mmCIF file of C-alpha atoms in Angstrom:
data_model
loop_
_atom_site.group_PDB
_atom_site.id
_atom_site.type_symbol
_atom_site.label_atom_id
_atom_site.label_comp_id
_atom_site.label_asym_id
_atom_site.label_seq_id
_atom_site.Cartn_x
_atom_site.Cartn_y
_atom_site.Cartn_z
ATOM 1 C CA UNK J 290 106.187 126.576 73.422
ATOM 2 C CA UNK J 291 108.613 128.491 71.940
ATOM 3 C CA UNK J 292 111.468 126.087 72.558
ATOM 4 C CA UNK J 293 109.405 123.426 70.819
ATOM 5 C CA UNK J 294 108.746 126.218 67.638
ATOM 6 C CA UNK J 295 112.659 126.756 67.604
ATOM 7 C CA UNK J 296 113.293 122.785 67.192
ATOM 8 C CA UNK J 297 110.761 122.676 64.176
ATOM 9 C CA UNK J 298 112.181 124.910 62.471
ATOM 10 C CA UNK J 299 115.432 123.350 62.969
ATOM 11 C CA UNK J 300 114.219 120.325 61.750
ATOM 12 C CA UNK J 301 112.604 121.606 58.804
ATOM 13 C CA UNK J 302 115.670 123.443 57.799
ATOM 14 C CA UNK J 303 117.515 119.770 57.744
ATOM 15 C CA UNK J 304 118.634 118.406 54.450
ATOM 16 C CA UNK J 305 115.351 115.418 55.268
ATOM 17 C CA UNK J 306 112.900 118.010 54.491
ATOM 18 C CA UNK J 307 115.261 120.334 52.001
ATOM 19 C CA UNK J 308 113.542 120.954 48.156
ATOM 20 C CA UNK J 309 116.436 119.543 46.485
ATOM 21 C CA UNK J 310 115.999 116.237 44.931
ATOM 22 C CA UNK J 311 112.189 116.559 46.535
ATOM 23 C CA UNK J 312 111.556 112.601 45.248
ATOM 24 C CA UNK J 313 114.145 111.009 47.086
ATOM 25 C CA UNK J 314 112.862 113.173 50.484
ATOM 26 C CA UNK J 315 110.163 112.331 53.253
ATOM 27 C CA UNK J 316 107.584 114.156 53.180
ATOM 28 C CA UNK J 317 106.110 112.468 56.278
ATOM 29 C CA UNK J 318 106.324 113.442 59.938
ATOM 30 C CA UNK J 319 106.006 110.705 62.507
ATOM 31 C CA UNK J 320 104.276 111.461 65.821
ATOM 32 C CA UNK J 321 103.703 109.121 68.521
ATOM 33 C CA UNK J 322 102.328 110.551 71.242
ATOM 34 C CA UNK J 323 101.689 108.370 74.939
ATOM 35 C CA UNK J 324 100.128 109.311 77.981
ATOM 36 C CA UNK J 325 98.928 107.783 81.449
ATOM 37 C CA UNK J 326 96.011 109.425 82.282
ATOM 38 C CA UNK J 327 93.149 111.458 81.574
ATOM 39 C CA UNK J 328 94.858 114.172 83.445
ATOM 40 C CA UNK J 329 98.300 113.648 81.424
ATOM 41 C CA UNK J 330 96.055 113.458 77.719
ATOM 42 C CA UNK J 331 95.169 117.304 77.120
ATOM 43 C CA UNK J 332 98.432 118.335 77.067
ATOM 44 C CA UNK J 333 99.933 115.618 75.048
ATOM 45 C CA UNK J 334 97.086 116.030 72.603
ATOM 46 C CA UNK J 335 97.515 120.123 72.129
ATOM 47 C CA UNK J 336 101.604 119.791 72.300
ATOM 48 C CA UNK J 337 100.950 117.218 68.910
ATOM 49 C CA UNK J 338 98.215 119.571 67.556
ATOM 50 C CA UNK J 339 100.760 122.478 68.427
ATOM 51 C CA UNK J 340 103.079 120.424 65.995
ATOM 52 C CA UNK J 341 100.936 119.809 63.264
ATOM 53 C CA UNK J 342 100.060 123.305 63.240
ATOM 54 C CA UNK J 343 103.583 124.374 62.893
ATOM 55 C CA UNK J 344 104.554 121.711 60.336
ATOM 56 C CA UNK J 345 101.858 123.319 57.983
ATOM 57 C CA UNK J 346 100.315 121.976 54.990
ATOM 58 C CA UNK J 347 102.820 120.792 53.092
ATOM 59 C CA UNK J 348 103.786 118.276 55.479
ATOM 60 C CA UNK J 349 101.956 115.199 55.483
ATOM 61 C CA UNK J 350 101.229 114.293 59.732
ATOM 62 C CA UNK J 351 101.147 110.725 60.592
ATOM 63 C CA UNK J 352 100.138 110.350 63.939
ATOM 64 C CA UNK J 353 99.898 107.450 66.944
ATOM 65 C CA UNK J 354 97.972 108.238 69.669
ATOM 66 C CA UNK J 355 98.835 105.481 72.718
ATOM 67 C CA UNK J 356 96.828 105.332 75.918
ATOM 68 C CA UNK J 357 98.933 103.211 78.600
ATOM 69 C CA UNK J 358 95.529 103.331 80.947
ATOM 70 C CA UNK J 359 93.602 101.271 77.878
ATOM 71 C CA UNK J 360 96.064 100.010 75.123
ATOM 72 C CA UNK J 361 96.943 96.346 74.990
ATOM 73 C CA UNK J 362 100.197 94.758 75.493
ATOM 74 C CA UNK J 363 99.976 94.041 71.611
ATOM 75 C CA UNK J 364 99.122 97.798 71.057
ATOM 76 C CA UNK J 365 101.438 98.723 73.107
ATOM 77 C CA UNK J 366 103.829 96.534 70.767
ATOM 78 C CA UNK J 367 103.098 98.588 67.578
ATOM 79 C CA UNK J 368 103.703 101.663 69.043
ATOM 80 C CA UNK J 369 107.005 101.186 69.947
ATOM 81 C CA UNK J 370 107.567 100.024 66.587
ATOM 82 C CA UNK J 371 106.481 102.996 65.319
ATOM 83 C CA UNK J 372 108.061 104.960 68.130
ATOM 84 C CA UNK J 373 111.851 103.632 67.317
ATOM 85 C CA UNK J 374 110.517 105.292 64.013
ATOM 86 C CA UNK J 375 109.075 108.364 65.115
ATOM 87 C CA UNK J 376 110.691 111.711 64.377
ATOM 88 C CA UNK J 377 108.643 112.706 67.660
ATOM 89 C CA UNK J 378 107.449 111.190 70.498
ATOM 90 C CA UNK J 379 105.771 113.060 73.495
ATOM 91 C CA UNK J 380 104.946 111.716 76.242
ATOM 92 C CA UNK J 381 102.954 112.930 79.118
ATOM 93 C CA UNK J 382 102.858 111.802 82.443
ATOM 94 C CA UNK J 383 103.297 112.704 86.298
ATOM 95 C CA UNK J 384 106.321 114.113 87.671
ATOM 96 C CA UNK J 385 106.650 111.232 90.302
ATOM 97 C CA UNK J 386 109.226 109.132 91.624
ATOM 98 C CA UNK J 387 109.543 107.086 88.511
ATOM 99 C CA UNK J 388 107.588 106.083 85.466
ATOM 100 C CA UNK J 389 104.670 103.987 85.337
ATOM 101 C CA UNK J 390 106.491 100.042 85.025
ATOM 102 C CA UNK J 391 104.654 99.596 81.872
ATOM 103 C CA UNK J 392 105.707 103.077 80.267
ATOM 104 C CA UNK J 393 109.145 102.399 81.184
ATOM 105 C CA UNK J 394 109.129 99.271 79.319
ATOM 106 C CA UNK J 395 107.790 100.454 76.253
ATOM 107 C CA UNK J 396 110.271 103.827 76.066
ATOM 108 C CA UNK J 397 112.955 101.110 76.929
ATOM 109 C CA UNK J 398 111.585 98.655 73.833
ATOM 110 C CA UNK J 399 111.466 101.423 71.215
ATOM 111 C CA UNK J 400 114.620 103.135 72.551
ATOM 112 C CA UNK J 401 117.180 100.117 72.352
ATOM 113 C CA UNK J 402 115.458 99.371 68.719
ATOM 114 C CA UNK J 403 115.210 102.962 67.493
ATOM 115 C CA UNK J 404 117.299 103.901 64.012
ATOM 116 C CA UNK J 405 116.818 106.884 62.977
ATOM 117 C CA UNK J 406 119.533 109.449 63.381
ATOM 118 C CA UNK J 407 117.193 112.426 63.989
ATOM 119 C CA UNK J 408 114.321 113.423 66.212
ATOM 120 C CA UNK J 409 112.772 114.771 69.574
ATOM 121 C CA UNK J 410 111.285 113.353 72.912
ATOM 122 C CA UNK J 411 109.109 115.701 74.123
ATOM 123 C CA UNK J 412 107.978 115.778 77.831
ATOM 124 C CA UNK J 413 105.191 116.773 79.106
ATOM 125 C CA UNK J 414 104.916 116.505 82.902
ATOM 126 C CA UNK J 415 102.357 117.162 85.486
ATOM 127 C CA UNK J 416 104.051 118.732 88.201
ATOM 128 C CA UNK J 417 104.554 115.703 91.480
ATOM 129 C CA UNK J 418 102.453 115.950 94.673
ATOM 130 C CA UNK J 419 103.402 117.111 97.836
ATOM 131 C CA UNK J 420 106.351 118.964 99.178
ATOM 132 C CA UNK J 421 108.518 115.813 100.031
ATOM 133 C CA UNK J 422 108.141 114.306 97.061
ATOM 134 C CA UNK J 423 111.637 113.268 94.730
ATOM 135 C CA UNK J 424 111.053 113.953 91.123
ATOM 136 C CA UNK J 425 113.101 111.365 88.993
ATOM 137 C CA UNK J 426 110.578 110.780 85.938
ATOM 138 C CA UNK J 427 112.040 113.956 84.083
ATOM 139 C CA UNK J 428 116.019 112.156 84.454
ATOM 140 C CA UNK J 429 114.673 108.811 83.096
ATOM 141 C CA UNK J 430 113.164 110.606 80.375
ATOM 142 C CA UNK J 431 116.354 112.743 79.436
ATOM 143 C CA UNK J 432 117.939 109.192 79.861
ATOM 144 C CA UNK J 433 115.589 107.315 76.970
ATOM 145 C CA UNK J 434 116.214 110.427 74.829
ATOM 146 C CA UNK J 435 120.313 110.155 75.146
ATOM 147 C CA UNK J 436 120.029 106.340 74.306
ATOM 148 C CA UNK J 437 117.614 106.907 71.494
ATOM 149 C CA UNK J 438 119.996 110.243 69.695
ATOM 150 C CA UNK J 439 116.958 112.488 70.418
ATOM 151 C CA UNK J 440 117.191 115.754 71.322
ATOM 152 C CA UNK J 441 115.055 115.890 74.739
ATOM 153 C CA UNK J 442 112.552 119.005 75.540
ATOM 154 C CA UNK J 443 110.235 118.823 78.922
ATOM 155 C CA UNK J 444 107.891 121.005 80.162
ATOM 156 C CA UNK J 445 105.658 121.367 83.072
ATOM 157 C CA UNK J 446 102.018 121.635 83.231
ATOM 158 C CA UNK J 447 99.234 122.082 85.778
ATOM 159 C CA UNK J 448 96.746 119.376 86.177
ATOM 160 C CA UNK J 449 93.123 119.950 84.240
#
């Protein structure tokens, strides 16, 4: 994860989280982190941890865990409220053919509405099926993160 270290850093180095004038700075970092399946929730869980960890103690973690197999249109709602937000957002799902309808709704939602001029998507992609099949998810993704001003990381995991 060292590409996800390097961006940290980066970020912590910006004039957000700089010592000068330390009332007028956040000292909060935003984390939303979504996933489709039980498959897809390790690694999204242990990238955020991974964060937190890195972020140390002096920065205060608020974190948004959404679960697209159990969260509720209205849930659903909130978090991409506090996605547009977010100075993160991972996202784990399966390298398939396209996203989940419902997860490509809610990137879409939080994307169009997002306003801050800083931050990362981070995905997080379980590799797709078969030997004919026509990854696209990883695209879309870079896609939501050039709409949104993110910078875009992805990586690729094996399924637990």
């Amino acid at each position: 994860m060292d590409w996800l270290r390097g961006f940290i850093i980066g970020f912590m180095q910006n004039r957000r989280f700089s010592t000068e004038r330390p009332a007028l700075r956040s000292r909060n970092f935003k984390v939303v982190v979504a996933f489709d399946d039980n498959a897809t929730s390790s690694p999204a869980l242990k990238t955020c941890e991974y964060v937190i960890q890195q972020l140390g103690d002096e920065i205060e973690v608020r974190r948004k865990i959404v679960d697209f197999n159990q969260t509720s249109p209205q849930r659903r709602a909130a978090a991409a409220r506090d996605a547009a937000k977010a100075d993160m957002v991972i996202v784990a799902t399966r390298e398939n053919e396209e996203l989940p309808t419902t997860m490509q709704e809610w990137m879409d939602e939080w994307a169009t509405n997002r306003r801050a001029d800083e931050g990362a998507l981070v995905a997080i992609l379980n590799p797709a099926p078969g030997p004919g099949a026509t990854p696209r998810v990883r695209d879309q993704l870079a896609n939501v993160a050039r709409q949104a001003h993110m910078d875009f990381f992805s990586s690729e995991v094996s399924p637990v």
